């Protein structure tokens, strides 16, 4: 991850993201740089518009929050439905005494 952070630091400083520059940044931070990882990262960033990627990444949390809010709302609705169902069941349950009293009323 520190390799990506180094590349982002170079980008923020308006410096070219090269193997040499990235290695200098990592070493300045006290990180033992792996040349293969540096080479792979620099190669993967070739032709990438970092500003555009960052812009899209900043919008993602807002988009991701919408389904999360909908899921939370659905959970609350289910809880309410269960509460209402439980209340109906409690109302439908009639004690034996109430049944006996009802039968007694039939036969006077």
mmCIF file of N, CA and C in Angstrom:
data_model
loop_
_atom_site.group_PDB
_atom_site.id
_atom_site.type_symbol
_atom_site.label_atom_id
_atom_site.label_comp_id
_atom_site.label_asym_id
_atom_site.label_seq_id
_atom_site.Cartn_x
_atom_site.Cartn_y
_atom_site.Cartn_z
ATOM 1 N N UNK A 1 0.822 -1.183 0.000
ATOM 2 C CA UNK A 1 0.000 0.000 0.000
ATOM 3 C C UNK A 1 0.872 1.255 0.000
ATOM 4 N N UNK A 2 2.015 1.145 0.667
ATOM 5 C CA UNK A 2 2.894 2.308 0.731
ATOM 6 C C UNK A 2 3.410 2.722 -0.650
ATOM 7 N N UNK A 3 3.460 1.775 -1.577
ATOM 8 C CA UNK A 3 3.881 2.097 -2.940
ATOM 9 C C UNK A 3 2.837 3.003 -3.618
ATOM 10 N N UNK A 4 1.596 2.684 -3.413
ATOM 11 C CA UNK A 4 0.514 3.498 -3.975
ATOM 12 C C UNK A 4 0.522 4.875 -3.321
ATOM 13 N N UNK A 5 0.698 4.898 -2.001
ATOM 14 C CA UNK A 5 0.766 6.185 -1.311
ATOM 15 C C UNK A 5 1.919 7.026 -1.864
ATOM 16 N N UNK A 6 3.062 6.400 -2.109
ATOM 17 C CA UNK A 6 4.201 7.121 -2.678
ATOM 18 C C UNK A 6 3.871 7.703 -4.036
ATOM 19 N N UNK A 7 3.171 6.916 -4.855
ATOM 20 C CA UNK A 7 2.773 7.396 -6.180
ATOM 21 C C UNK A 7 1.793 8.557 -6.048
ATOM 22 N N UNK A 8 0.881 8.468 -5.098
ATOM 23 C CA UNK A 8 -0.085 9.545 -4.882
ATOM 24 C C UNK A 8 0.621 10.818 -4.402
ATOM 25 N N UNK A 9 1.633 10.652 -3.571
ATOM 26 C CA UNK A 9 2.401 11.796 -3.098
ATOM 27 C C UNK A 9 3.113 12.473 -4.267
ATOM 28 N N UNK A 10 3.709 11.676 -5.129
ATOM 29 C CA UNK A 10 4.359 12.236 -6.313
ATOM 30 C C UNK A 10 3.348 12.989 -7.178
ATOM 31 N N UNK A 11 2.189 12.408 -7.361
ATOM 32 C CA UNK A 11 1.145 13.042 -8.167
ATOM 33 C C UNK A 11 0.715 14.373 -7.550
ATOM 34 N N UNK A 12 0.515 14.374 -6.224
ATOM 35 C CA UNK A 12 0.085 15.589 -5.538
ATOM 36 C C UNK A 12 1.153 16.684 -5.640
ATOM 37 N N UNK A 13 2.420 16.273 -5.701
ATOM 38 C CA UNK A 13 3.522 17.231 -5.800
ATOM 39 C C UNK A 13 3.787 17.626 -7.251
ATOM 40 N N UNK A 14 2.926 17.133 -8.148
ATOM 41 C CA UNK A 14 3.070 17.426 -9.588
ATOM 42 C C UNK A 14 4.404 16.931 -10.151
ATOM 43 N N UNK A 15 4.883 15.814 -9.586
ATOM 44 C CA UNK A 15 6.110 15.184 -10.068
ATOM 45 C C UNK A 15 5.734 13.970 -10.909
ATOM 46 N N UNK A 16 6.583 13.637 -11.853
ATOM 47 C CA UNK A 16 6.339 12.477 -12.709
ATOM 48 C C UNK A 16 6.505 11.201 -11.886
ATOM 49 N N UNK A 17 5.598 10.268 -12.089
ATOM 50 C CA UNK A 17 5.669 8.998 -11.359
ATOM 51 C C UNK A 17 6.557 8.050 -12.159
ATOM 52 N N UNK A 18 7.826 8.016 -11.758
ATOM 53 C CA UNK A 18 8.801 7.129 -12.399
ATOM 54 C C UNK A 18 9.341 6.176 -11.343
ATOM 55 N N UNK A 19 10.004 5.131 -11.810
ATOM 56 C CA UNK A 19 10.591 4.171 -10.874
ATOM 57 C C UNK A 19 11.585 4.866 -9.952
ATOM 58 N N UNK A 20 12.406 5.737 -10.516
ATOM 59 C CA UNK A 20 13.422 6.434 -9.741
ATOM 60 C C UNK A 20 12.793 7.341 -8.682
ATOM 61 N N UNK A 21 11.791 8.137 -9.089
ATOM 62 C CA UNK A 21 11.132 9.052 -8.142
ATOM 63 C C UNK A 21 10.405 8.294 -7.040
ATOM 64 N N UNK A 22 9.729 7.240 -7.412
ATOM 65 C CA UNK A 22 8.985 6.464 -6.426
ATOM 66 C C UNK A 22 9.934 5.808 -5.430
ATOM 67 N N UNK A 23 11.049 5.308 -5.923
ATOM 68 C CA UNK A 23 12.031 4.683 -5.040
ATOM 69 C C UNK A 23 12.581 5.715 -4.054
ATOM 70 N N UNK A 24 12.838 6.945 -4.510
ATOM 71 C CA UNK A 24 13.343 8.003 -3.628
ATOM 72 C C UNK A 24 12.331 8.327 -2.529
ATOM 73 N N UNK A 25 11.065 8.411 -2.910
ATOM 74 C CA UNK A 25 10.018 8.724 -1.930
ATOM 75 C C UNK A 25 9.935 7.622 -0.875
ATOM 76 N N UNK A 26 9.944 6.383 -1.307
ATOM 77 C CA UNK A 26 9.834 5.261 -0.364
ATOM 78 C C UNK A 26 11.041 5.213 0.568
ATOM 79 N N UNK A 27 12.219 5.387 0.020
ATOM 80 C CA UNK A 27 13.423 5.351 0.844
ATOM 81 C C UNK A 27 13.450 6.525 1.819
ATOM 82 N N UNK A 28 12.956 7.679 1.387
ATOM 83 C CA UNK A 28 12.896 8.838 2.285
ATOM 84 C C UNK A 28 11.949 8.575 3.452
ATOM 85 N N UNK A 29 10.959 7.721 3.222
ATOM 86 C CA UNK A 29 10.001 7.377 4.273
ATOM 87 C C UNK A 29 10.508 6.223 5.140
ATOM 88 N N UNK A 30 11.706 5.717 4.811
ATOM 89 C CA UNK A 30 12.276 4.630 5.605
ATOM 90 C C UNK A 30 11.756 3.260 5.211
ATOM 91 N N UNK A 31 11.257 3.136 3.990
ATOM 92 C CA UNK A 31 10.712 1.865 3.510
ATOM 93 C C UNK A 31 11.721 1.236 2.564
ATOM 94 N N UNK A 32 12.012 -0.030 2.792
ATOM 95 C CA UNK A 32 12.918 -0.754 1.902
ATOM 96 C C UNK A 32 12.165 -1.049 0.613
ATOM 97 N N UNK A 33 12.547 -0.392 -0.450
ATOM 98 C CA UNK A 33 11.824 -0.469 -1.721
ATOM 99 C C UNK A 33 12.133 -1.761 -2.464
ATOM 100 N N UNK A 34 11.096 -2.377 -2.985
ATOM 101 C CA UNK A 34 11.215 -3.580 -3.818
ATOM 102 C C UNK A 34 11.103 -3.134 -5.274
ATOM 103 N N UNK A 35 12.198 -3.303 -6.017
ATOM 104 C CA UNK A 35 12.243 -2.827 -7.398
ATOM 105 C C UNK A 35 11.146 -3.445 -8.272
ATOM 106 N N UNK A 36 10.825 -4.704 -8.038
ATOM 107 C CA UNK A 36 9.794 -5.365 -8.850
ATOM 108 C C UNK A 36 8.422 -4.734 -8.609
ATOM 109 N N UNK A 37 8.114 -4.429 -7.358
ATOM 110 C CA UNK A 37 6.822 -3.799 -7.040
ATOM 111 C C UNK A 37 6.749 -2.396 -7.621
ATOM 112 N N UNK A 38 7.859 -1.688 -7.540
ATOM 113 C CA UNK A 38 7.899 -0.328 -8.090
ATOM 114 C C UNK A 38 7.677 -0.373 -9.597
ATOM 115 N N UNK A 39 8.376 -1.279 -10.251
ATOM 116 C CA UNK A 39 8.261 -1.402 -11.709
ATOM 117 C C UNK A 39 6.817 -1.747 -12.100
ATOM 118 N N UNK A 40 6.206 -2.666 -11.367
ATOM 119 C CA UNK A 40 4.829 -3.087 -11.667
ATOM 120 C C UNK A 40 3.845 -1.931 -11.472
ATOM 121 N N UNK A 41 4.017 -1.180 -10.394
ATOM 122 C CA UNK A 41 3.106 -0.062 -10.132
ATOM 123 C C UNK A 41 3.242 1.025 -11.188
ATOM 124 N N UNK A 42 4.470 1.384 -11.503
ATOM 125 C CA UNK A 42 4.690 2.429 -12.507
ATOM 126 C C UNK A 42 4.116 1.993 -13.854
ATOM 127 N N UNK A 43 4.298 0.729 -14.195
ATOM 128 C CA UNK A 43 3.757 0.220 -15.458
ATOM 129 C C UNK A 43 2.233 0.244 -15.454
ATOM 130 N N UNK A 44 1.632 -0.098 -14.311
ATOM 131 C CA UNK A 44 0.162 -0.131 -14.244
ATOM 132 C C UNK A 44 -0.440 1.273 -14.270
ATOM 133 N N UNK A 45 0.335 2.280 -13.884
ATOM 134 C CA UNK A 45 -0.178 3.651 -13.878
ATOM 135 C C UNK A 45 0.040 4.383 -15.196
ATOM 136 N N UNK A 46 0.759 3.761 -16.112
ATOM 137 C CA UNK A 46 0.980 4.398 -17.413
ATOM 138 C C UNK A 46 -0.349 4.596 -18.131
ATOM 139 N N UNK A 47 -0.583 5.810 -18.574
ATOM 140 C CA UNK A 47 -1.797 6.111 -19.323
ATOM 141 C C UNK A 47 -3.033 6.303 -18.470
ATOM 142 N N UNK A 48 -2.885 6.257 -17.150
ATOM 143 C CA UNK A 48 -4.021 6.425 -16.244
ATOM 144 C C UNK A 48 -4.123 7.899 -15.854
ATOM 145 N N UNK A 49 -5.324 8.446 -15.972
ATOM 146 C CA UNK A 49 -5.571 9.814 -15.538
ATOM 147 C C UNK A 49 -5.930 9.761 -14.048
ATOM 148 N N UNK A 50 -4.948 10.010 -13.210
ATOM 149 C CA UNK A 50 -5.115 9.857 -11.767
ATOM 150 C C UNK A 50 -6.172 10.821 -11.222
ATOM 151 N N UNK A 51 -6.210 12.037 -11.741
ATOM 152 C CA UNK A 51 -7.217 12.998 -11.269
ATOM 153 C C UNK A 51 -8.628 12.474 -11.515
ATOM 154 N N UNK A 52 -8.841 11.870 -12.677
ATOM 155 C CA UNK A 52 -10.161 11.321 -13.016
ATOM 156 C C UNK A 52 -10.513 10.160 -12.095
ATOM 157 N N UNK A 53 -9.535 9.299 -11.830
ATOM 158 C CA UNK A 53 -9.763 8.152 -10.950
ATOM 159 C C UNK A 53 -10.100 8.626 -9.536
ATOM 160 N N UNK A 54 -9.385 9.639 -9.058
ATOM 161 C CA UNK A 54 -9.656 10.170 -7.725
ATOM 162 C C UNK A 54 -11.042 10.794 -7.647
ATOM 163 N N UNK A 55 -11.440 11.461 -8.709
ATOM 164 C CA UNK A 55 -12.767 12.071 -8.753
ATOM 165 C C UNK A 55 -13.864 11.007 -8.643
ATOM 166 N N UNK A 56 -13.680 9.933 -9.387
ATOM 167 C CA UNK A 56 -14.661 8.836 -9.350
ATOM 168 C C UNK A 56 -14.669 8.166 -7.985
ATOM 169 N N UNK A 57 -13.481 7.999 -7.406
ATOM 170 C CA UNK A 57 -13.380 7.352 -6.097
ATOM 171 C C UNK A 57 -14.054 8.189 -5.017
ATOM 172 N N UNK A 58 -13.977 9.499 -5.131
ATOM 173 C CA UNK A 58 -14.606 10.387 -4.150
ATOM 174 C C UNK A 58 -16.125 10.281 -4.225
ATOM 175 N N UNK A 59 -16.658 10.000 -5.401
ATOM 176 C CA UNK A 59 -18.108 9.890 -5.575
ATOM 177 C C UNK A 59 -18.631 8.538 -5.099
ATOM 178 N N UNK A 60 -17.793 7.559 -5.023
ATOM 179 C CA UNK A 60 -18.232 6.205 -4.672
ATOM 180 C C UNK A 60 -18.854 6.095 -3.281
ATOM 181 N N UNK A 61 -18.307 6.706 -2.242
ATOM 182 C CA UNK A 61 -18.947 6.571 -0.926
ATOM 183 C C UNK A 61 -20.384 7.072 -0.910
ATOM 184 N N UNK A 62 -20.665 8.139 -1.632
ATOM 185 C CA UNK A 62 -22.037 8.666 -1.675
ATOM 186 C C UNK A 62 -22.955 7.680 -2.377
ATOM 187 N N UNK A 63 -22.471 7.079 -3.426
ATOM 188 C CA UNK A 63 -23.267 6.090 -4.160
ATOM 189 C C UNK A 63 -23.449 4.839 -3.316
ATOM 190 N N UNK A 64 -22.400 4.417 -2.631
ATOM 191 C CA UNK A 64 -22.467 3.215 -1.805
ATOM 192 C C UNK A 64 -23.359 3.419 -0.590
ATOM 193 N N UNK A 65 -23.468 4.648 -0.110
ATOM 194 C CA UNK A 65 -24.286 4.923 1.070
ATOM 195 C C UNK A 65 -25.771 4.775 0.777
ATOM 196 N N UNK A 66 -26.185 5.013 -0.445
ATOM 197 C CA UNK A 66 -27.601 4.920 -0.783
ATOM 198 C C UNK A 66 -28.146 3.512 -0.574
ATOM 199 N N UNK A 67 -27.510 2.454 -1.109
ATOM 200 C CA UNK A 67 -28.031 1.111 -0.849
ATOM 201 C C UNK A 67 -27.983 0.747 0.631
ATOM 202 N N UNK A 68 -26.974 1.227 1.338
ATOM 203 C CA UNK A 68 -26.880 0.930 2.762
ATOM 204 C C UNK A 68 -28.049 1.546 3.518
ATOM 205 N N UNK A 69 -28.412 2.762 3.154
ATOM 206 C CA UNK A 69 -29.547 3.419 3.812
ATOM 207 C C UNK A 69 -30.849 2.686 3.487
ATOM 208 N N UNK A 70 -30.991 2.248 2.261
ATOM 209 C CA UNK A 70 -32.193 1.505 1.872
ATOM 210 C C UNK A 70 -32.275 0.180 2.622
ATOM 211 N N UNK A 71 -31.137 -0.471 2.797
ATOM 212 C CA UNK A 71 -31.115 -1.745 3.526
ATOM 213 C C UNK A 71 -31.510 -1.531 4.984
ATOM 214 N N UNK A 72 -31.025 -0.458 5.585
ATOM 215 C CA UNK A 72 -31.359 -0.154 6.970
ATOM 216 C C UNK A 72 -32.849 0.141 7.109
ATOM 217 N N UNK A 73 -33.394 0.846 6.142
ATOM 218 C CA UNK A 73 -34.821 1.158 6.155
ATOM 219 C C UNK A 73 -35.653 -0.118 6.033
ATOM 220 N N UNK A 74 -35.206 -1.032 5.193
ATOM 221 C CA UNK A 74 -35.913 -2.304 5.026
ATOM 222 C C UNK A 74 -35.884 -3.111 6.321
ATOM 223 N N UNK A 75 -34.762 -3.074 7.035
ATOM 224 C CA UNK A 75 -34.672 -3.777 8.315
ATOM 225 C C UNK A 75 -35.675 -3.219 9.313
ATOM 226 N N UNK A 76 -35.765 -1.890 9.355
ATOM 227 C CA UNK A 76 -36.700 -1.250 10.270
ATOM 228 C C UNK A 76 -38.136 -1.632 9.931
ATOM 229 N N UNK A 77 -38.459 -1.681 8.633
ATOM 230 C CA UNK A 77 -39.809 -2.067 8.216
ATOM 231 C C UNK A 77 -40.112 -3.498 8.640
ATOM 232 N N UNK A 78 -39.148 -4.387 8.498
ATOM 233 C CA UNK A 78 -39.354 -5.778 8.908
ATOM 234 C C UNK A 78 -39.591 -5.876 10.409
ATOM 235 N N UNK A 79 -38.829 -5.080 11.176
ATOM 236 C CA UNK A 79 -39.020 -5.086 12.622
ATOM 237 C C UNK A 79 -40.436 -4.641 12.975
ATOM 238 N N UNK A 80 -40.894 -3.584 12.309
ATOM 239 C CA UNK A 80 -42.248 -3.077 12.555
ATOM 240 C C UNK A 80 -43.295 -4.127 12.192
ATOM 241 N N UNK A 81 -43.091 -4.805 11.059
ATOM 242 C CA UNK A 81 -44.031 -5.837 10.638
ATOM 243 C C UNK A 81 -44.083 -6.968 11.661
ATOM 244 N N UNK A 82 -42.917 -7.351 12.172
ATOM 245 C CA UNK A 82 -42.882 -8.422 13.175
ATOM 246 C C UNK A 82 -43.592 -8.003 14.449
ATOM 247 N N UNK A 83 -43.416 -6.730 14.849
ATOM 248 C CA UNK A 83 -44.094 -6.245 16.045
ATOM 249 C C UNK A 83 -45.604 -6.283 15.858
ATOM 250 N N UNK A 84 -46.067 -5.833 14.680
ATOM 251 C CA UNK A 84 -47.500 -5.831 14.405
ATOM 252 C C UNK A 84 -48.046 -7.252 14.361
ATOM 253 N N UNK A 85 -47.281 -8.161 13.773
ATOM 254 C CA UNK A 85 -47.698 -9.555 13.694
ATOM 255 C C UNK A 85 -47.818 -10.149 15.094
ATOM 256 N N UNK A 86 -46.853 -9.826 15.935
ATOM 257 C CA UNK A 86 -46.863 -10.352 17.292
ATOM 258 C C UNK A 86 -48.071 -9.821 18.061
ATOM 259 N N UNK A 87 -48.399 -8.541 17.860
ATOM 260 C CA UNK A 87 -49.559 -7.957 18.523
ATOM 261 C C UNK A 87 -50.841 -8.645 18.078
ATOM 262 N N UNK A 88 -50.945 -8.937 16.771
ATOM 263 C CA UNK A 88 -52.132 -9.620 16.254
ATOM 264 C C UNK A 88 -52.250 -11.006 16.864
ATOM 265 N N UNK A 89 -51.124 -11.719 16.959
ATOM 266 C CA UNK A 89 -51.142 -13.056 17.538
ATOM 267 C C UNK A 89 -51.576 -13.000 18.993
ATOM 268 N N UNK A 90 -51.088 -11.996 19.724
ATOM 269 C CA UNK A 90 -51.462 -11.858 21.125
ATOM 270 C C UNK A 90 -52.960 -11.590 21.254
ATOM 271 N N UNK A 91 -53.512 -10.803 20.337
ATOM 272 C CA UNK A 91 -54.934 -10.510 20.374
ATOM 273 C C UNK A 91 -55.754 -11.747 20.036
ATOM 274 N N UNK A 92 -55.227 -12.564 19.118
ATOM 275 C CA UNK A 92 -55.958 -13.753 18.698
ATOM 276 C C UNK A 92 -55.941 -14.838 19.766
ATOM 277 N N UNK A 93 -54.908 -14.836 20.604
ATOM 278 C CA UNK A 93 -54.843 -15.830 21.671
ATOM 279 C C UNK A 93 -55.922 -15.523 22.706
ATOM 280 N N UNK A 94 -56.740 -16.493 22.970
ATOM 281 C CA UNK A 94 -57.824 -16.319 23.929
ATOM 282 C C UNK A 94 -57.604 -17.339 25.034
ATOM 283 N N UNK A 95 -57.722 -16.893 26.269
ATOM 284 C CA UNK A 95 -57.493 -17.791 27.398
ATOM 285 C C UNK A 95 -58.629 -18.812 27.506
ATOM 286 N N UNK A 96 -58.347 -19.908 28.199
ATOM 287 C CA UNK A 96 -59.355 -20.964 28.395
ATOM 288 C C UNK A 96 -60.559 -20.426 29.162
ATOM 289 N N UNK A 97 -60.319 -19.531 30.083
ATOM 290 C CA UNK A 97 -61.417 -18.954 30.863
ATOM 291 C C UNK A 97 -62.364 -18.166 29.965
ATOM 292 N N UNK A 98 -61.796 -17.425 29.001
ATOM 293 C CA UNK A 98 -62.629 -16.664 28.092
ATOM 294 C C UNK A 98 -63.449 -17.585 27.188
ATOM 295 N N UNK A 99 -62.835 -18.685 26.803
ATOM 296 C CA UNK A 99 -63.561 -19.669 25.981
ATOM 297 C C UNK A 99 -64.718 -20.264 26.791
ATOM 298 N N UNK A 100 -64.418 -20.650 28.034
ATOM 299 C CA UNK A 100 -65.445 -21.252 28.887
ATOM 300 C C UNK A 100 -66.596 -20.270 29.143
ATOM 301 N N UNK A 101 -66.236 -18.990 29.356
ATOM 302 C CA UNK A 101 -67.260 -17.987 29.592
ATOM 303 C C UNK A 101 -68.121 -17.808 28.344
ATOM 304 N N UNK A 102 -67.505 -17.876 27.180
ATOM 305 C CA UNK A 102 -68.240 -17.730 25.931
ATOM 306 C C UNK A 102 -69.179 -18.904 25.724
ATOM 307 N N UNK A 103 -68.725 -20.108 26.014
ATOM 308 C CA UNK A 103 -69.568 -21.307 25.885
ATOM 309 C C UNK A 103 -70.723 -21.279 26.902
ATOM 310 N N UNK A 104 -70.423 -20.795 28.087
ATOM 311 C CA UNK A 104 -71.460 -20.686 29.111
ATOM 312 C C UNK A 104 -72.558 -19.734 28.675
ATOM 313 N N UNK A 105 -72.200 -18.691 27.983
ATOM 314 C CA UNK A 105 -73.179 -17.714 27.532
ATOM 315 C C UNK A 105 -74.098 -18.327 26.472
ATOM 316 N N UNK A 106 -73.567 -19.280 25.712
ATOM 317 C CA UNK A 106 -74.372 -19.935 24.694
ATOM 318 C C UNK A 106 -75.505 -20.769 25.307
ATOM 319 N N UNK A 107 -75.169 -21.410 26.418
ATOM 320 C CA UNK A 107 -76.140 -22.331 27.007
ATOM 321 C C UNK A 107 -76.879 -21.724 28.219
ATOM 322 N N UNK A 108 -76.601 -20.470 28.446
ATOM 323 C CA UNK A 108 -77.346 -19.717 29.398
ATOM 324 C C UNK A 108 -77.200 -20.133 30.764
#
